[in-house]
Short mmCIF file of C-alpha atoms and ligand atoms in Angstrom, two decimals:
data_model
loop_
_atom_site.label_atom_id
_atom_site.label_comp_id
_atom_site.label_asym_id
_atom_site.label_seq_id
_atom_site.Cartn_x
_atom_site.Cartn_y
_atom_site.Cartn_z
CA MET A 1 29.70 -22.92 7.92
CA GLN A 2 30.51 -23.01 4.23
CA ASN A 3 28.12 -25.79 3.34
CA LYS A 4 25.19 -24.20 5.11
CA LYS A 5 22.53 -22.83 2.85
CA ARG A 6 22.03 -19.10 2.93
CA ILE A 7 19.17 -16.90 4.06
CA LEU A 8 18.84 -13.31 3.00
CA THR A 9 15.99 -11.15 4.14
CA GLY A 10 15.38 -7.80 5.75
CA ASP A 11 13.23 -4.76 6.32
CA ARG A 12 12.90 -1.13 5.47
CA PRO A 13 13.92 1.13 8.32
CA THR A 14 10.67 3.05 8.54
CA GLY A 15 10.19 2.65 12.29
CA GLN A 16 9.78 0.01 14.90
CA LEU A 17 8.89 -3.55 14.02
CA HIS A 18 5.71 -5.09 15.39
CA LEU A 19 3.76 -8.30 15.91
CA GLY A 20 2.84 -8.45 12.23
CA HIS A 21 6.52 -8.74 11.34
CA TYR A 22 6.93 -11.26 14.11
CA VAL A 23 4.37 -13.81 12.95
CA GLY A 24 4.96 -13.06 9.28
CA THR A 25 8.71 -13.51 9.17
CA LEU A 26 10.80 -12.76 12.28
CA LYS A 27 9.77 -15.99 13.99
CA ASN A 28 10.99 -17.95 10.97
CA ARG A 29 14.29 -16.10 11.00
CA VAL A 30 14.87 -16.84 14.68
CA ARG A 31 13.96 -20.47 14.17
CA LEU A 32 16.25 -20.97 11.18
CA GLN A 33 19.24 -18.84 12.16
CA ASP A 34 21.43 -21.74 13.31
CA GLU A 35 20.59 -23.94 10.38
CA TYR A 36 21.40 -21.28 7.75
CA ASP A 37 24.12 -18.76 7.09
CA CYS A 38 22.03 -15.62 7.59
CA PHE A 39 22.29 -12.17 6.04
CA PHE A 40 19.88 -9.50 7.24
CA ILE A 41 19.57 -6.36 5.18
CA ILE A 42 18.25 -3.08 6.50
CA ALA A 43 17.01 -1.65 3.24
CA ASP A 44 17.44 2.08 3.76
CA LEU A 45 17.37 2.90 0.04
CA GLN A 46 13.88 1.45 -0.19
CA VAL A 47 12.75 4.18 2.18
CA PHE A 48 13.18 6.64 -0.68
CA THR A 49 10.75 4.69 -2.83
CA ASP A 50 7.76 5.77 -0.82
CA HIS A 51 8.82 7.87 2.11
CA LEU A 52 10.71 10.70 0.49
CA LYS A 53 9.49 12.85 3.34
CA ASN A 54 10.85 10.63 6.07
CA TYR A 55 14.42 10.12 5.09
CA ASP A 56 15.85 12.26 7.86
CA SER A 57 15.03 9.53 10.38
CA ILE A 58 16.77 6.72 8.46
CA GLU A 59 19.70 6.48 10.84
CA SER A 60 17.62 6.33 14.01
CA ASN A 61 15.24 3.89 12.34
CA VAL A 62 18.13 1.63 11.36
CA PHE A 63 19.06 1.58 15.01
CA GLU A 64 15.48 0.76 16.05
CA VAL A 65 15.24 -2.11 13.58
CA MET A 66 18.57 -3.49 14.75
CA CYS A 67 17.36 -3.40 18.36
CA ASP A 68 14.18 -5.17 17.27
CA TYR A 69 16.20 -7.84 15.47
CA LEU A 70 18.48 -8.47 18.41
CA GLY A 71 15.53 -8.16 20.78
CA VAL A 72 13.49 -10.92 19.11
CA GLY A 73 16.49 -13.16 19.44
CA LEU A 74 18.51 -12.92 16.24
CA LYS A 75 22.07 -13.52 17.34
CA PRO A 76 24.71 -10.81 16.87
CA GLU A 77 26.87 -13.35 15.00
CA ASN A 78 24.55 -13.20 12.00
CA THR A 79 25.48 -10.78 9.23
CA PHE A 80 23.46 -7.57 9.64
CA PHE A 81 24.09 -4.79 7.14
CA VAL A 82 22.86 -1.50 5.73
CA GLN A 83 21.88 -1.59 2.07
CA SER A 84 23.27 1.81 1.03
CA GLN A 85 26.67 0.94 2.49
CA VAL A 86 27.08 -1.95 0.07
CA PRO A 87 27.31 -0.07 -3.25
CA GLU A 88 27.72 -3.36 -5.12
CA LEU A 89 23.97 -3.78 -4.63
CA ALA A 90 23.20 -0.59 -6.55
CA GLU A 91 25.58 -1.69 -9.27
CA LEU A 92 23.92 -5.08 -9.57
CA ALA A 93 20.48 -3.48 -9.64
CA MET A 94 21.63 -1.37 -12.57
CA TYR A 95 22.72 -4.47 -14.48
CA PHE A 96 19.48 -6.29 -13.72
CA SER A 97 17.45 -3.32 -14.91
CA PHE A 98 18.33 -4.35 -18.47
CA LEU A 99 16.58 -7.68 -18.00
CA VAL A 100 13.15 -6.50 -16.92
CA THR A 101 10.49 -4.86 -19.04
CA LEU A 102 8.43 -1.93 -17.91
CA ALA A 103 5.28 -3.96 -18.47
CA ARG A 104 6.57 -6.65 -16.12
CA LEU A 105 7.23 -4.12 -13.37
CA GLN A 106 3.79 -2.63 -13.80
CA ARG A 107 2.21 -6.05 -13.32
CA ASN A 108 3.69 -6.61 -9.84
CA PRO A 109 0.65 -6.82 -7.52
CA THR A 110 2.47 -5.44 -4.46
CA VAL A 111 3.78 -2.50 -6.44
CA LYS A 112 0.28 -1.93 -7.85
CA ASP A 113 -1.16 -2.01 -4.37
CA GLU A 114 1.38 0.41 -2.98
CA ALA A 115 0.98 2.65 -6.02
CA LYS A 116 -2.68 3.16 -5.13
CA THR A 117 -1.68 5.02 -1.99
CA TYR A 118 0.58 7.45 -3.85
CA GLY A 119 -1.54 8.10 -6.90
CA ALA A 120 -0.57 6.74 -10.29
CA THR A 121 0.73 10.01 -11.72
CA SER A 122 3.38 10.52 -9.05
CA ILE A 123 5.07 7.14 -9.47
CA ILE A 124 8.82 7.52 -9.69
CA TYR A 125 11.20 5.31 -11.63
CA GLY A 126 12.95 4.13 -8.46
CA PHE A 127 9.65 3.06 -6.98
CA LEU A 128 8.53 1.06 -10.00
CA GLY A 129 11.98 -0.50 -10.14
CA TYR A 130 12.51 -1.34 -6.50
CA PRO A 131 11.74 -5.04 -7.02
CA ILE A 132 14.82 -5.09 -9.27
CA SER A 133 16.91 -3.59 -6.52
CA GLN A 134 15.46 -6.16 -4.14
CA ALA A 135 16.47 -8.92 -6.55
CA ALA A 136 20.00 -7.52 -6.40
CA ASP A 137 19.88 -7.61 -2.57
CA ILE A 138 19.03 -11.28 -2.73
CA LEU A 139 21.19 -12.44 -5.61
CA ALA A 140 24.37 -10.60 -4.63
CA PHE A 141 24.49 -13.11 -1.78
CA LYS A 142 23.24 -16.06 -3.81
CA ALA A 143 20.67 -16.67 -1.11
CA ASP A 144 18.70 -19.92 -1.11
CA LEU A 145 15.86 -19.03 1.22
CA ILE A 146 14.02 -15.75 1.71
CA PRO A 147 11.79 -15.62 4.81
CA VAL A 148 9.36 -12.77 4.16
CA GLY A 149 5.83 -11.58 4.69
CA GLN A 150 3.25 -12.51 2.09
CA ASP A 151 3.35 -9.10 0.39
CA GLN A 152 6.93 -9.79 -0.69
CA LEU A 153 6.14 -12.90 -2.73
CA PRO A 154 5.82 -11.05 -6.05
CA HIS A 155 9.32 -9.67 -5.53
CA ILE A 156 10.76 -13.14 -5.02
CA GLU A 157 9.02 -14.28 -8.18
CA GLN A 158 10.55 -11.32 -10.00
CA THR A 159 13.94 -12.29 -8.58
CA ARG A 160 13.57 -15.81 -9.90
CA GLU A 161 12.73 -14.49 -13.34
CA ILE A 162 15.87 -12.35 -13.28
CA VAL A 163 17.96 -15.42 -12.42
CA ARG A 164 16.57 -17.31 -15.40
CA SER A 165 16.94 -14.38 -17.70
CA PHE A 166 20.50 -13.54 -16.58
CA ASN A 167 21.64 -17.11 -16.97
CA GLN A 168 20.06 -17.33 -20.38
CA VAL A 169 21.32 -14.01 -21.72
CA PHE A 170 24.85 -14.19 -20.36
CA GLY A 171 25.23 -17.95 -20.51
CA LYS A 172 26.60 -18.30 -17.00
CA GLU A 173 24.93 -20.01 -14.07
CA ILE A 174 26.06 -17.50 -11.48
CA PHE A 175 22.85 -17.30 -9.53
CA VAL A 176 20.72 -19.86 -7.73
CA LEU A 177 16.93 -19.74 -7.66
CA PRO A 178 15.82 -18.44 -4.25
CA GLU A 179 12.78 -19.87 -2.49
CA PRO A 180 10.42 -17.72 -0.39
CA LEU A 181 9.24 -18.77 3.05
CA VAL A 182 6.14 -17.16 4.58
CA GLY A 183 5.21 -17.40 8.26
CA GLU A 184 2.29 -19.38 9.61
CA VAL A 185 0.22 -16.19 9.91
CA PRO A 186 0.99 -14.54 6.56
CA ILE A 187 -1.14 -11.48 7.24
CA LEU A 188 -1.85 -10.33 10.75
CA VAL A 189 -4.84 -8.02 11.05
CA GLY A 190 -4.15 -5.09 13.38
CA THR A 191 -5.88 -4.09 16.60
CA ASP A 192 -8.56 -2.26 14.58
CA GLY A 193 -9.79 -5.68 13.52
CA THR A 194 -10.00 -4.72 9.84
CA ASN A 195 -6.68 -3.79 8.26
CA LYS A 196 -3.33 -5.45 8.08
CA MET A 197 -1.22 -4.48 11.08
CA SER A 198 0.86 -1.49 10.07
CA LYS A 199 2.65 1.50 11.47
CA SER A 200 0.89 3.95 9.22
CA LEU A 201 -2.56 2.85 10.42
CA ASP A 202 -1.48 2.93 14.05
CA ASN A 203 -3.16 -0.43 14.66
CA TYR A 204 -0.04 -2.19 15.85
CA VAL A 205 1.73 -3.59 18.88
CA ALA A 206 5.46 -2.94 18.70
CA PHE A 207 8.26 -4.63 20.59
CA ALA A 208 9.29 -1.15 21.64
CA HIS A 209 5.88 -0.39 23.17
CA SER A 210 5.43 -0.57 26.93
CA SER A 211 3.20 -3.23 28.43
CA GLU A 212 0.77 -0.46 29.42
CA LYS A 213 0.47 0.75 25.86
CA THR A 214 0.01 -2.84 24.69
CA GLU A 215 -2.75 -3.35 27.22
CA ARG A 216 -4.49 -0.16 26.16
CA ARG A 217 -4.42 -1.21 22.51
CA ILE A 218 -5.80 -4.67 23.29
CA LEU A 219 -8.53 -3.31 25.59
CA ASN A 220 -9.68 -1.06 22.76
CA MET A 221 -10.16 -3.94 20.35
CA VAL A 222 -13.68 -4.55 19.07
CA THR A 223 -15.09 -7.92 20.11
CA ASP A 224 -18.06 -10.01 18.99
CA CYS A 225 -20.64 -7.45 17.86
CA LYS A 226 -23.47 -9.98 18.11
CA ARG A 227 -22.98 -10.16 21.85
CA ALA A 228 -24.98 -7.23 23.15
CA TYR A 229 -24.93 -8.04 26.87
CA ARG A 230 -22.46 -9.60 29.25
CA LYS A 231 -24.92 -12.44 29.94
CA ASP A 232 -25.28 -13.33 26.23
CA PRO A 233 -23.21 -16.23 24.89
CA GLY A 234 -20.36 -15.13 22.62
CA HIS A 235 -19.37 -16.26 19.11
CA PRO A 236 -15.63 -16.89 19.21
CA ASN A 237 -15.44 -17.69 15.52
CA GLU A 238 -16.68 -14.22 14.70
CA CYS A 239 -14.61 -12.48 17.32
CA PHE A 240 -11.37 -10.85 16.45
CA VAL A 241 -10.00 -11.03 19.97
CA PHE A 242 -10.47 -14.78 19.84
CA LYS A 243 -8.44 -14.84 16.65
CA TYR A 244 -5.60 -13.22 18.57
CA TRP A 245 -5.92 -15.88 21.26
CA SER A 246 -5.55 -18.58 18.65
CA ILE A 247 -2.45 -16.92 17.22
CA PHE A 248 -0.63 -15.88 20.35
CA ALA A 249 -1.83 -18.36 23.00
CA PRO A 250 -3.15 -21.39 21.09
CA THR A 251 -3.05 -23.71 24.09
CA ASP A 252 -5.56 -21.52 25.93
CA THR A 253 -7.98 -21.44 23.04
CA PRO A 254 -10.28 -24.33 24.11
CA ILE A 255 -10.98 -22.88 27.53
CA VAL A 256 -11.42 -19.34 26.19
CA ARG A 257 -13.87 -20.66 23.61
CA GLN A 258 -15.87 -22.60 26.13
CA GLU A 259 -16.05 -19.76 28.64
CA CYS A 260 -17.03 -17.31 25.92
CA GLU A 261 -19.75 -19.52 24.44
CA THR A 262 -21.26 -20.09 27.87
CA ALA A 263 -20.95 -16.43 28.88
CA VAL A 264 -18.69 -17.32 31.77
CA ARG A 265 -16.14 -14.79 30.58
CA GLY A 266 -16.90 -11.23 29.59
CA CYS A 267 -15.20 -9.44 26.73
CA LYS A 268 -13.40 -6.93 28.91
CA GLU A 269 -11.75 -9.53 31.15
CA CYS A 270 -11.03 -11.64 28.07
CA LYS A 271 -9.08 -8.76 26.55
CA ALA A 272 -7.31 -7.93 29.80
CA GLN A 273 -6.21 -11.55 30.02
CA LEU A 274 -5.06 -11.57 26.41
CA ALA A 275 -3.04 -8.41 27.02
CA ARG A 276 -1.36 -10.07 30.01
CA LYS A 277 -0.50 -13.12 27.90
CA LEU A 278 0.93 -11.01 25.13
CA ASN A 279 2.96 -8.96 27.54
CA GLU A 280 4.31 -12.14 29.13
CA HIS A 281 5.37 -13.36 25.69
CA LEU A 282 6.97 -10.04 24.89
CA ALA A 283 8.71 -9.56 28.25
CA GLU A 284 11.89 -11.39 27.29
CA ILE A 285 12.07 -9.71 23.88
CA ARG A 286 11.52 -6.30 25.42
CA GLU A 287 14.17 -6.84 28.05
CA ARG A 288 16.74 -7.93 25.49
CA ARG A 289 15.74 -4.99 23.34
CA ARG A 290 16.28 -2.56 26.21
CA HIS A 291 19.71 -4.07 26.79
CA TYR A 292 20.75 -3.23 23.23
CA VAL A 293 19.06 0.17 23.23
CA SER A 294 21.25 1.08 26.19
CA GLN A 295 24.39 0.02 24.29
CA PRO A 296 24.30 1.85 20.96
CA ASP A 297 28.03 1.40 20.34
CA LEU A 298 27.65 -2.34 20.51
CA VAL A 299 24.71 -2.26 18.09
CA TRP A 300 26.58 -0.09 15.56
CA ASP A 301 29.57 -2.37 15.91
CA ILE A 302 27.52 -5.42 14.99
CA LEU A 303 26.23 -3.55 11.94
CA SER A 304 29.66 -2.37 10.97
CA THR A 305 31.14 -5.87 11.09
CA GLY A 306 28.19 -7.23 9.14
CA THR A 307 28.37 -4.52 6.51
CA LYS A 308 32.03 -5.27 5.85
CA GLN A 309 31.25 -8.95 5.54
CA ALA A 310 28.34 -8.22 3.20
CA ARG A 311 30.53 -6.04 0.97
CA MET A 312 33.04 -8.81 0.68
CA VAL A 313 30.52 -11.43 -0.37
CA ALA A 314 28.69 -9.07 -2.74
CA GLY A 315 32.03 -8.01 -4.20
CA GLU A 316 32.87 -11.59 -5.12
CA THR A 317 29.55 -12.01 -6.88
CA LEU A 318 30.00 -8.74 -8.74
CA THR A 319 33.38 -9.85 -10.06
CA GLU A 320 31.68 -12.89 -11.57
CA VAL A 321 28.83 -10.77 -12.93
CA ARG A 322 31.10 -8.24 -14.63
CA GLU A 323 33.03 -11.07 -16.20
CA ALA A 324 29.86 -12.68 -17.52
CA MET A 325 28.72 -9.33 -18.89
CA LYS A 326 32.14 -8.65 -20.39
CA ILE A 327 32.65 -5.43 -18.51
CA SER A 328 35.59 -6.44 -16.35
CA PHE A 329 38.13 -4.26 -18.18
CA PRO A 330 41.27 -5.87 -16.80
CA LYS A 331 43.36 -3.37 -18.80
CA LEU A 332 41.91 -0.59 -16.71
CA GLY A 333 43.07 -2.33 -13.55
CA ALA A 334 39.71 -2.19 -11.86
CA SER A 335 40.24 -5.64 -10.46
CA LYS A 336 43.56 -4.60 -8.93
CA GLY A 337 41.90 -2.85 -6.09
CA GLY A 338 40.51 0.11 -7.94
CA ARG A 339 37.05 -0.49 -6.54
N1 LIG B 401 10.94 -5.01 0.74
C1 LIG B 401 11.27 -5.40 2.07
C2 LIG B 401 10.33 -4.65 3.04
O1 LIG B 401 9.60 -3.80 2.62
C3 LIG B 401 12.70 -5.10 2.45
C4 LIG B 401 13.74 -5.79 1.61
C5 LIG B 401 14.68 -5.17 0.84
C6 LIG B 401 13.95 -7.19 1.46
N2 LIG B 401 15.46 -6.07 0.26
C7 LIG B 401 15.07 -7.32 0.59
C8 LIG B 401 13.32 -8.33 1.96
C9 LIG B 401 15.53 -8.57 0.21
C10 LIG B 401 13.80 -9.59 1.57
C11 LIG B 401 14.90 -9.70 0.70
O2 LIG B 401 10.35 -4.90 4.21
#
């Protein structure tokens, strides 16, 4: 256990997770969970950075995300925790804030991108600074590997810069440089065929959706627009539904391609078949998810155990950090259980 390398990653509790999360990062987490000592953070404080209006559903969304995690096959033995319940993370973020310039924060491409949707004049300090808080999430646990979606890469880069800068300024090698790991489909386009799959655009397929809803969303997908009639040959390379085949049922791709190019299969049946495949894939996940949804006490218990464990580990790191920064104040007895 001790000599395993550590993973830390997580999500904002803004609603249910979907296939975009699955191919971008969840699959990696499931695959690596036995090989690594895994910490999964549900980053509720990040909700305030851009969803100030939605904070009343944080608790139920934390529950949904937990059910998604356990549903996709992350084992309950991993350490799952809620960000706000580990105050050491806020403390560490405060310390790190002294190591990052405003100009550096403003250069972060993901932050820039997100800022566009809020309007530049309404940007709050906590939003601009959230990559610092994310660095604290990662470094409090001295994580080695961070499986994330592609949009998170700038934050990992920022985290690495903070490691270098902390070590240099305070002359202590407390932190290790974390490495990002992005899934094989870094950006999954949603069922609208144009935008990245996301809750806000309602172009997604969630684990929590029913198979009927999934089928409806797939049947509504736009196919090859060059194929005007059923008898016309299709162009799989230009068809978004075919792209989904190649992602979610790669072994079927050759036959789908051939039948499409020879007009043996029509678009409607192609989509119906794809929906069936997807639903088959999701059946096990959905069943496991339902199992946890029906046992909320068990789910909260897993989170409670994990949160205690996370506090302990983060607490150890913070002791080292305060020492390095010369703010331990032993005379004040803080280290004697005052915290
Ligand atoms: N920013 C991530 C998201 O939007 C959530 C997150 C918070 C995170 N802290 C993290 C991810 C630390 C990886 C590591 O989903």
